[in-house]
């Protein structure tokens, strides 16, 4: 029961989260921004919807594209009063990538971040990264830096395929 | 909080990041190998991203209606507040590595302190940036060791690069009235306090790289007050050309 005179809210938080889970990351489109873990908060105030996002890297070129996609997708679905807020703190970490996101990355051919940032991966110690194709851990790092700041280049010693690894940061 | 020193302090952070980013960006298509080119371009991108965050905040503090682009593209050499070290040319690869190593090892310590800044916004930017600088420094340190402890040729070049750039390191640890303001307000560390941990870190890396730490002698200073070496002017001329020639041009 709604108290008389109180404005009824036509937008439901769960719907907004569902819509956000349909917005792809422009650089790894199999991942949604929800999978990536950059959606920090959704606040609904009457008709006004405020979405808080945390950029992955300082200069991630996708940040502005993602913000524009959020506006566009929510508006296309009837939510007109959309505000996107950028929150730097706490800083994004690969620990926030969801289990679903990790599964999708591996399926796509990108090895997901190994372990959590609390572990030695942050110090750059060499890790046994499983090849996303044949699952062998007999892999070698070719380069710590790949096509985007978030990825490193690896090669599998068994199936010999090169692959990308989403760095743990 | 006082606006003037606050703005100046942010400008120094932004200028160090932007000038570093521009120098690293110059190496795109010129790096010694493809993997290294990607690494350096990644670093350049990080630096420019950090500069944007510092400039955006600086412009808000200044409150004169300027924005990040105006601070980056429409200021003259005399208005830049970066350290002399970061504007030094790329030279050979050893020279690039020496410059990045000497700067990043101090920047890392500074950022780590800044994550505890009384200025919440600076603390947030630093918390983001410190992770990026950690892998830049790790990568740069590995090259320092590989080249220093490599062939006779790479050792000699790496040693020469460290020797040549050493006179620009003193400036990183000299506090002036802006730094004293920041320390008093708990906004940022007193640069003098960064020197001991920097020395230890650098000393250990040089030793591992079989390089000799140069003697501290006369140090070149002035960057934080707009007195730069000749190299910054050329860098700015290239970086600012488009906005100067076509004011207001946008993508």
Short mmCIF file of C-alpha atoms in Angstrom, two decimals:
data_model
loop_
_atom_site.label_atom_id
_atom_site.label_comp_id
_atom_site.label_asym_id
_atom_site.label_seq_id
_atom_site.Cartn_x
_atom_site.Cartn_y
_atom_site.Cartn_z
CA UNK A 1 0.00 0.00 0.00
CA UNK A 2 1.29 3.41 -0.94
CA UNK A 3 0.54 6.31 1.32
CA UNK A 4 -1.80 8.75 -0.28
CA UNK A 5 -0.07 11.59 -2.04
CA UNK A 6 3.30 9.87 -2.24
CA UNK A 7 4.51 9.72 -5.86
CA UNK A 8 4.61 6.19 -7.16
CA UNK A 9 7.89 5.07 -8.59
CA UNK A 10 7.53 3.64 -12.07
CA UNK A 11 11.16 2.51 -12.36
CA UNK A 12 12.31 -0.55 -10.45
CA UNK A 13 15.94 -1.08 -9.45
CA UNK A 14 16.02 -4.68 -10.65
CA UNK A 15 14.94 -3.52 -14.11
CA UNK A 16 17.77 -1.01 -14.24
CA UNK A 17 20.32 -3.67 -13.25
CA UNK A 18 18.89 -5.96 -15.91
CA UNK A 19 19.25 -3.23 -18.54
CA UNK A 20 22.82 -2.52 -17.39
CA UNK A 21 23.65 -6.21 -17.77
CA UNK A 22 22.78 -5.77 -21.46
CA UNK A 23 25.33 -2.98 -22.04
CA UNK A 24 28.50 -4.52 -23.50
CA UNK A 25 32.06 -3.50 -22.72
CA UNK A 26 33.18 -1.92 -26.03
CA UNK A 27 36.58 -3.60 -25.98
CA UNK A 28 35.50 -7.07 -24.87
CA UNK A 29 31.88 -7.12 -26.09
CA UNK A 30 31.11 -10.61 -24.70
CA UNK A 31 31.35 -9.02 -21.25
CA UNK A 32 28.63 -6.71 -20.02
CA UNK A 33 29.52 -3.82 -17.77
CA UNK A 34 27.80 -5.76 -14.97
CA UNK A 35 30.09 -8.78 -15.59
CA UNK A 36 33.07 -6.44 -15.52
CA UNK A 37 32.02 -5.24 -12.09
CA UNK A 38 32.14 -1.53 -12.85
CA UNK A 39 28.50 -0.84 -11.91
CA UNK A 40 28.81 0.37 -8.33
CA UNK A 41 25.37 1.68 -7.54
CA UNK A 42 21.90 2.48 -8.86
CA UNK A 43 19.77 5.07 -7.12
CA UNK A 44 16.19 5.85 -8.08
CA UNK A 45 14.65 9.09 -6.99
CA UNK A 46 11.19 9.49 -8.48
CA UNK A 47 11.78 9.30 -12.22
CA UNK A 48 15.45 10.14 -11.88
CA UNK A 49 17.88 7.23 -12.20
CA UNK A 50 21.50 7.69 -11.16
CA UNK A 51 24.01 5.02 -12.16
CA UNK A 52 27.46 5.04 -10.55
CA UNK A 53 30.30 3.55 -12.57
CA UNK A 54 33.98 3.04 -11.67
CA UNK A 55 36.50 3.29 -14.52
CA UNK A 56 38.88 0.33 -14.85
CA UNK A 57 42.07 2.24 -15.65
CA UNK A 58 42.85 5.99 -15.40
CA UNK A 59 42.87 6.37 -19.13
CA UNK A 60 40.60 3.54 -20.19
CA UNK A 61 39.41 4.86 -23.57
CA UNK A 62 36.20 2.89 -23.14
CA UNK A 63 34.99 4.90 -20.13
CA UNK A 64 33.26 7.60 -22.14
CA UNK A 65 31.83 5.12 -24.63
CA UNK A 66 30.40 3.06 -21.77
CA UNK A 67 28.79 6.13 -20.19
CA UNK A 68 27.23 7.06 -23.52
CA UNK A 69 25.99 3.48 -24.00
CA UNK A 70 24.34 3.52 -20.58
CA UNK A 71 22.45 6.73 -21.39
CA UNK A 72 21.42 5.39 -24.76
CA UNK A 73 20.31 1.95 -23.60
CA UNK A 74 18.29 3.19 -20.61
CA UNK A 75 16.63 5.91 -22.69
CA UNK A 76 15.79 3.43 -25.43
CA UNK A 77 13.99 1.44 -22.74
CA UNK A 78 11.87 4.29 -21.53
CA UNK A 79 13.98 5.67 -18.70
CA UNK A 80 14.44 9.28 -19.71
CA UNK A 81 15.95 10.97 -16.66
CA UNK A 82 19.34 9.22 -16.58
CA UNK A 83 22.43 10.45 -14.74
CA UNK A 84 25.79 8.70 -14.84
CA UNK A 85 28.16 9.38 -12.00
CA UNK A 86 31.85 8.41 -12.10
CA UNK A 87 33.30 7.17 -8.80
CA UNK A 88 37.07 6.63 -8.53
CA UNK A 89 37.02 5.25 -5.04
CA UNK A 90 37.43 2.48 -4.15
CA UNK A 91 39.52 1.82 -7.27
CA UNK A 92 38.34 -0.93 -9.60
CA UNK A 93 40.04 -4.29 -9.27
CA UNK A 94 39.81 -7.45 -11.35
CA UNK A 95 38.41 -9.09 -8.19
CA UNK A 96 35.12 -7.42 -9.13
CA UNK A 97 34.76 -9.38 -12.37
CA UNK A 98 31.86 -11.76 -11.74
CA UNK A 99 32.07 -15.56 -11.90
CA UNK A 100 29.85 -15.35 -14.99
CA UNK A 101 32.27 -12.80 -16.46
CA UNK A 102 35.25 -15.07 -15.83
CA UNK A 103 33.48 -17.97 -17.53
CA UNK A 104 32.62 -15.80 -20.55
CA UNK A 105 36.22 -14.57 -20.83
CA UNK A 106 37.61 -18.10 -20.89
CA UNK A 107 35.02 -19.15 -23.48
CA UNK A 108 35.96 -16.18 -25.61
CA UNK A 109 39.63 -17.21 -25.54
CA UNK A 110 40.93 -14.76 -22.94
CA UNK A 111 42.35 -16.34 -19.78
CA UNK A 112 40.57 -14.71 -16.82
CA UNK A 113 42.55 -13.10 -13.98
CA UNK A 114 44.21 -15.75 -11.85
CA UNK A 115 43.52 -15.58 -8.14
CA UNK A 116 42.82 -12.35 -6.36
CA UNK A 117 44.79 -9.13 -6.10
CA UNK A 118 45.67 -9.90 -2.51
CA UNK A 119 47.87 -12.67 -3.80
CA UNK A 120 51.32 -12.62 -5.33
CA UNK A 121 49.90 -11.88 -8.78
CA UNK A 122 50.03 -8.19 -7.90
CA UNK A 123 53.75 -8.31 -7.35
CA UNK A 124 54.20 -9.63 -10.87
CA UNK A 125 55.44 -13.06 -9.85
CA UNK A 126 55.04 -15.47 -12.72
CA UNK A 127 51.82 -17.42 -12.48
CA UNK A 128 50.69 -20.66 -14.05
CA UNK A 129 48.05 -19.41 -16.42
CA UNK A 130 45.76 -22.01 -17.93
CA UNK A 131 45.38 -21.90 -21.71
CA UNK A 132 41.74 -21.03 -22.44
CA UNK A 133 41.70 -23.51 -25.34
CA UNK A 134 43.32 -26.72 -24.06
CA UNK A 135 43.46 -25.82 -20.32
CA UNK A 136 47.14 -26.73 -20.07
CA UNK A 137 49.06 -24.66 -17.54
CA UNK A 138 52.25 -25.18 -19.53
CA UNK A 139 52.20 -21.58 -20.74
CA UNK A 140 54.78 -18.82 -21.07
CA UNK A 141 54.41 -15.06 -20.88
CA UNK A 142 55.34 -13.44 -24.19
CA UNK A 143 54.74 -9.87 -23.08
CA UNK A 144 53.32 -8.31 -19.95
CA UNK A 145 51.48 -5.80 -22.13
CA UNK A 146 49.04 -6.63 -24.88
CA UNK A 147 46.43 -5.01 -27.07
CA UNK A 148 44.89 -3.13 -24.13
CA UNK A 149 46.35 -2.11 -20.76
CA UNK A 150 44.36 -4.83 -19.01
CA UNK A 151 45.80 -7.77 -20.95
CA UNK A 152 49.11 -9.64 -21.25
CA UNK A 153 50.23 -11.87 -24.13
CA UNK A 154 50.84 -15.59 -23.43
CA UNK A 155 51.58 -18.69 -25.45
CA UNK A 156 50.52 -22.23 -24.66
CA UNK A 157 53.37 -24.76 -24.63
CA UNK A 158 51.09 -27.70 -25.43
CA UNK A 159 48.62 -26.61 -28.10
CA UNK A 160 51.06 -23.84 -29.13
CA UNK A 161 48.28 -21.27 -29.48
CA UNK A 162 48.98 -17.70 -28.43
CA UNK A 163 46.35 -16.28 -26.10
CA UNK A 164 45.58 -13.20 -24.06
CA UNK A 165 45.47 -13.11 -20.29
CA UNK A 166 43.35 -10.60 -18.39
CA UNK A 167 45.84 -9.32 -15.83
CA UNK A 168 45.13 -9.37 -12.15
CA UNK A 169 45.28 -5.80 -10.88
CA UNK B 1 41.74 25.41 1.96
CA UNK B 2 43.79 28.05 0.15
CA UNK B 3 43.09 28.02 -3.58
CA UNK B 4 46.41 29.18 -5.02
CA UNK B 5 48.80 26.58 -3.54
CA UNK B 6 46.13 23.91 -3.97
CA UNK B 7 45.88 24.66 -7.68
CA UNK B 8 49.68 24.81 -8.05
CA UNK B 9 50.11 21.50 -6.26
CA UNK B 10 47.62 19.77 -8.57
CA UNK B 11 49.21 21.36 -11.61
CA UNK B 12 52.58 19.86 -10.69
CA UNK B 13 51.07 16.40 -10.42
CA UNK B 14 49.18 16.83 -13.69
CA UNK B 15 52.18 18.26 -15.55
CA UNK B 16 54.51 15.45 -14.47
CA UNK B 17 51.97 12.92 -15.70
CA UNK B 18 51.20 14.70 -18.99
CA UNK B 19 54.81 15.40 -19.97
CA UNK B 20 55.76 11.78 -19.13
CA UNK B 21 52.85 10.57 -21.22
CA UNK B 22 53.81 12.75 -24.18
CA UNK B 23 57.45 11.58 -24.05
CA UNK B 24 56.39 7.91 -23.97
CA UNK B 25 53.89 8.55 -26.74
CA UNK B 26 56.74 9.77 -28.96
CA UNK B 27 58.09 6.22 -28.93
CA UNK B 28 55.08 4.79 -30.72
CA UNK B 29 56.46 3.37 -34.03
CA UNK B 30 60.01 3.88 -32.68
CA UNK B 31 60.34 1.34 -29.87
CA UNK B 32 63.07 -1.32 -30.17
CA UNK B 33 60.56 -4.20 -30.41
CA UNK B 34 56.83 -4.67 -30.83
CA UNK B 35 56.10 -5.90 -27.29
CA UNK B 36 57.99 -2.97 -25.82
CA UNK B 37 56.11 -0.58 -28.04
CA UNK B 38 52.81 -1.85 -26.66
CA UNK B 39 54.10 -1.58 -23.12
CA UNK B 40 55.29 2.01 -23.58
CA UNK B 41 52.08 3.02 -25.34
CA UNK B 42 50.09 1.49 -22.47
CA UNK B 43 52.15 3.51 -20.00
CA UNK B 44 51.68 6.69 -22.02
CA UNK B 45 47.94 6.14 -21.88
CA UNK B 46 48.01 5.66 -18.10
CA UNK B 47 49.97 8.88 -17.70
CA UNK B 48 47.59 10.92 -19.85
CA UNK B 49 44.65 9.48 -17.91
CA UNK B 50 46.22 10.51 -14.61
CA UNK B 51 46.96 13.97 -16.00
CA UNK B 52 43.30 14.38 -17.02
CA UNK B 53 42.10 13.59 -13.50
CA UNK B 54 44.56 16.00 -11.89
CA UNK B 55 43.81 18.77 -14.43
CA UNK B 56 40.06 18.41 -14.15
CA UNK B 57 40.32 18.81 -10.40
CA UNK B 58 42.86 21.66 -10.70
CA UNK B 59 40.52 23.54 -13.02
CA UNK B 60 37.64 23.13 -10.55
CA UNK B 61 39.81 24.45 -7.71
CA UNK B 62 40.96 27.39 -9.81
CA UNK B 63 37.36 28.26 -10.65
CA UNK B 64 38.25 30.43 -13.64
CA UNK B 65 36.25 28.43 -16.15
CA UNK B 66 39.26 26.59 -17.58
CA UNK B 67 39.11 22.85 -18.24
CA UNK B 68 41.59 19.97 -18.62
CA UNK B 69 42.14 20.70 -22.31
CA UNK B 70 42.92 24.35 -21.75
CA UNK B 71 45.40 23.47 -19.04
CA UNK B 72 47.10 20.92 -21.28
CA UNK B 73 47.04 22.69 -24.62
CA UNK B 74 46.90 26.43 -24.00
CA UNK B 75 49.59 27.08 -21.42
CA UNK B 76 53.11 28.19 -22.31
CA UNK B 77 56.36 26.61 -21.20
CA UNK B 78 56.79 29.08 -18.34
CA UNK B 79 53.43 28.00 -16.90
CA UNK B 80 54.32 24.29 -16.78
CA UNK B 81 55.26 22.95 -13.36
CA UNK B 82 56.70 19.52 -14.17
CA UNK B 83 60.09 18.27 -12.98
CA UNK B 84 63.03 18.82 -15.34
CA UNK B 85 63.67 15.08 -15.27
CA UNK B 86 60.43 14.06 -17.01
CA UNK B 87 60.91 16.46 -19.94
CA UNK B 88 64.35 15.09 -20.89
CA UNK B 89 64.37 13.58 -24.40
CA UNK B 90 64.02 9.86 -25.04
CA UNK B 91 67.57 9.52 -26.42
CA UNK B 92 68.53 5.88 -26.85
CA UNK B 93 66.48 3.18 -25.12
CA UNK B 94 68.77 3.19 -22.07
CA UNK B 95 68.13 6.89 -21.67
CA UNK B 96 64.35 6.38 -21.78
CA UNK B 97 64.61 3.59 -19.21
CA UNK B 98 66.88 5.63 -16.93
CA UNK B 99 64.53 8.63 -16.99
CA UNK B 100 61.43 6.54 -16.35
CA UNK B 101 63.11 4.52 -13.63
CA UNK B 102 64.46 7.52 -11.71
CA UNK B 103 61.14 9.37 -11.91
CA UNK B 104 58.75 6.47 -11.36
CA UNK B 105 60.60 5.23 -8.29
CA UNK B 106 59.99 8.62 -6.64
CA UNK B 107 56.47 9.01 -8.07
CA UNK B 108 55.47 5.62 -6.69
CA UNK B 109 56.49 6.65 -3.16
CA UNK B 110 54.75 10.01 -3.55
CA UNK B 111 51.51 8.41 -4.82
CA UNK B 112 51.55 5.91 -2.01
CA UNK B 113 51.66 8.81 0.47
CA UNK B 114 48.96 10.64 -1.49
CA UNK B 115 46.54 7.73 -1.04
CA UNK B 116 46.36 8.99 2.57
CA UNK B 117 45.89 12.65 1.58
CA UNK B 118 43.51 14.80 3.62
CA UNK B 119 42.13 15.86 0.22
CA UNK B 120 39.75 13.02 -0.56
CA UNK B 121 39.77 13.61 -4.29
CA UNK B 122 43.59 13.46 -4.47
CA UNK B 123 43.54 10.30 -2.36
CA UNK B 124 41.11 8.69 -4.80
CA UNK B 125 43.14 9.60 -7.89
CA UNK B 126 46.32 8.37 -6.19
CA UNK B 127 44.70 5.05 -5.22
CA UNK B 128 43.88 4.45 -8.88
CA UNK B 129 47.23 5.69 -10.22
CA UNK B 130 49.45 3.88 -7.74
CA UNK B 131 48.42 0.50 -9.15
CA UNK B 132 49.34 1.59 -12.65
CA UNK B 133 52.66 3.10 -11.63
CA UNK B 134 53.50 -0.15 -9.78
CA UNK B 135 53.55 -2.16 -13.00
CA UNK B 136 55.28 0.61 -14.94
CA UNK B 137 58.03 0.74 -12.35
CA UNK B 138 58.33 -3.05 -12.22
CA UNK B 139 58.72 -3.22 -15.99
CA UNK B 140 61.21 -0.35 -16.10
CA UNK B 141 63.28 -1.83 -13.28
CA UNK B 142 63.50 -5.15 -15.15
CA UNK B 143 64.93 -3.35 -18.19
CA UNK B 144 67.40 -1.43 -16.03
CA UNK B 145 68.72 -4.74 -14.71
CA UNK B 146 68.67 -6.51 -18.06
CA UNK B 147 70.60 -3.71 -19.78
CA UNK B 148 72.93 -2.93 -16.88
CA UNK B 149 73.80 -6.58 -16.34
CA UNK B 150 73.77 -7.36 -20.07
CA UNK B 151 76.51 -6.92 -22.66
CA UNK B 152 79.43 -4.50 -22.33
CA UNK B 153 77.67 -2.19 -24.76
CA UNK B 154 74.31 -2.21 -22.96
CA UNK B 155 76.04 -1.82 -19.58
CA UNK B 156 78.03 1.21 -20.72
CA UNK B 157 74.98 2.88 -22.27
CA UNK B 158 72.83 2.23 -19.22
CA UNK B 159 75.53 3.62 -16.92
CA UNK B 160 75.97 6.70 -19.11
CA UNK B 161 72.21 7.34 -19.13
CA UNK B 162 72.04 7.16 -15.32
CA UNK B 163 75.10 9.43 -15.02
CA UNK B 164 73.67 11.98 -17.49
CA UNK B 165 70.26 12.20 -15.80
CA UNK B 166 71.42 12.11 -12.20
CA UNK B 167 71.66 15.90 -11.92
CA UNK B 168 67.88 16.16 -12.46
CA UNK B 169 67.01 13.90 -9.52
CA UNK B 170 67.74 16.39 -6.72
CA UNK B 171 64.77 18.55 -7.66
CA UNK B 172 62.37 15.77 -6.69
CA UNK B 173 63.27 16.11 -3.02
CA UNK B 174 63.52 19.86 -2.51
CA UNK B 175 60.53 21.36 -0.75
CA UNK B 176 59.37 24.88 -1.58
CA UNK B 177 56.49 26.94 -0.18
CA UNK B 178 53.89 24.92 -2.13
CA UNK B 179 55.23 21.62 -0.80
CA UNK B 180 55.35 23.05 2.70
CA UNK B 181 51.74 24.14 2.38
CA UNK B 182 50.77 20.62 1.22
CA UNK B 183 52.65 19.00 4.10
CA UNK B 184 51.12 21.39 6.65
CA UNK B 185 47.60 20.66 5.35
CA UNK B 186 48.31 16.91 5.15
CA UNK B 187 47.51 17.10 1.45
CA UNK B 188 50.79 15.53 0.40
CA UNK B 189 54.18 14.44 1.75
CA UNK B 190 57.14 16.72 2.19
CA UNK B 191 59.39 15.81 -0.77
CA UNK B 192 62.42 15.71 1.51
CA UNK B 193 60.87 12.73 3.30
CA UNK B 194 60.74 10.74 0.05
CA UNK B 195 64.49 10.84 -0.49
CA UNK B 196 65.58 8.12 1.97
CA UNK B 197 63.18 5.41 0.70
CA UNK B 198 63.94 6.46 -2.91
CA UNK B 199 67.67 6.15 -2.27
CA UNK B 200 67.29 2.65 -0.86
CA UNK B 201 65.11 1.49 -3.74
CA UNK B 202 67.37 2.98 -6.43
CA UNK B 203 70.55 1.79 -4.75
CA UNK B 204 69.29 -1.78 -4.62
CA UNK B 205 68.21 -1.79 -8.27
CA UNK B 206 71.48 -0.25 -9.46
CA UNK B 207 73.43 -2.82 -7.52
CA UNK B 208 71.45 -5.65 -9.03
CA UNK B 209 72.05 -4.11 -12.45
CA UNK B 210 75.83 -3.97 -11.74
CA UNK B 211 75.66 -0.19 -12.17
CA UNK B 212 77.38 2.45 -10.07
CA UNK B 213 75.35 5.05 -8.24
CA UNK B 214 76.63 8.47 -9.33
CA UNK B 215 77.97 10.84 -6.70
CA UNK B 216 75.51 13.53 -5.63
CA UNK B 217 76.86 16.81 -6.96
CA UNK B 218 75.34 20.00 -8.35
CA UNK B 219 71.64 19.50 -9.07
CA UNK B 220 69.65 21.24 -11.79
CA UNK B 221 66.35 22.72 -10.58
CA UNK B 222 63.59 25.09 -11.64
CA UNK B 223 60.91 22.95 -13.26
CA UNK B 224 58.44 23.42 -10.42
CA UNK B 225 58.70 27.19 -10.94
CA UNK B 226 58.49 27.22 -14.72
CA UNK B 227 62.23 27.45 -15.47
CA UNK B 228 62.67 24.56 -17.86
CA UNK B 229 65.39 23.01 -20.00
CA UNK B 230 65.23 23.75 -23.73
CA UNK B 231 63.58 20.39 -24.40
CA UNK B 232 60.15 21.21 -22.99
CA UNK B 233 59.47 23.90 -25.59
CA UNK B 234 59.86 21.43 -28.46
CA UNK B 235 57.65 18.90 -26.72
CA UNK B 236 54.90 21.47 -26.16
CA UNK B 237 55.18 22.81 -29.70
CA UNK B 238 54.40 19.37 -31.06
CA UNK B 239 51.75 18.52 -28.47
CA UNK B 240 49.91 21.85 -28.63
CA UNK B 241 50.20 22.53 -32.36
CA UNK B 242 46.68 21.48 -33.27
CA UNK B 243 44.90 23.54 -30.61
CA UNK B 244 47.09 26.56 -31.31
CA UNK B 245 46.59 26.39 -35.08
CA UNK B 246 42.89 25.50 -34.95
CA UNK B 247 41.54 26.87 -31.66
CA UNK B 248 38.66 24.83 -30.28
CA UNK B 249 39.14 21.95 -32.74
CA UNK B 250 37.47 18.80 -31.41
CA UNK B 251 37.09 15.16 -32.49
#
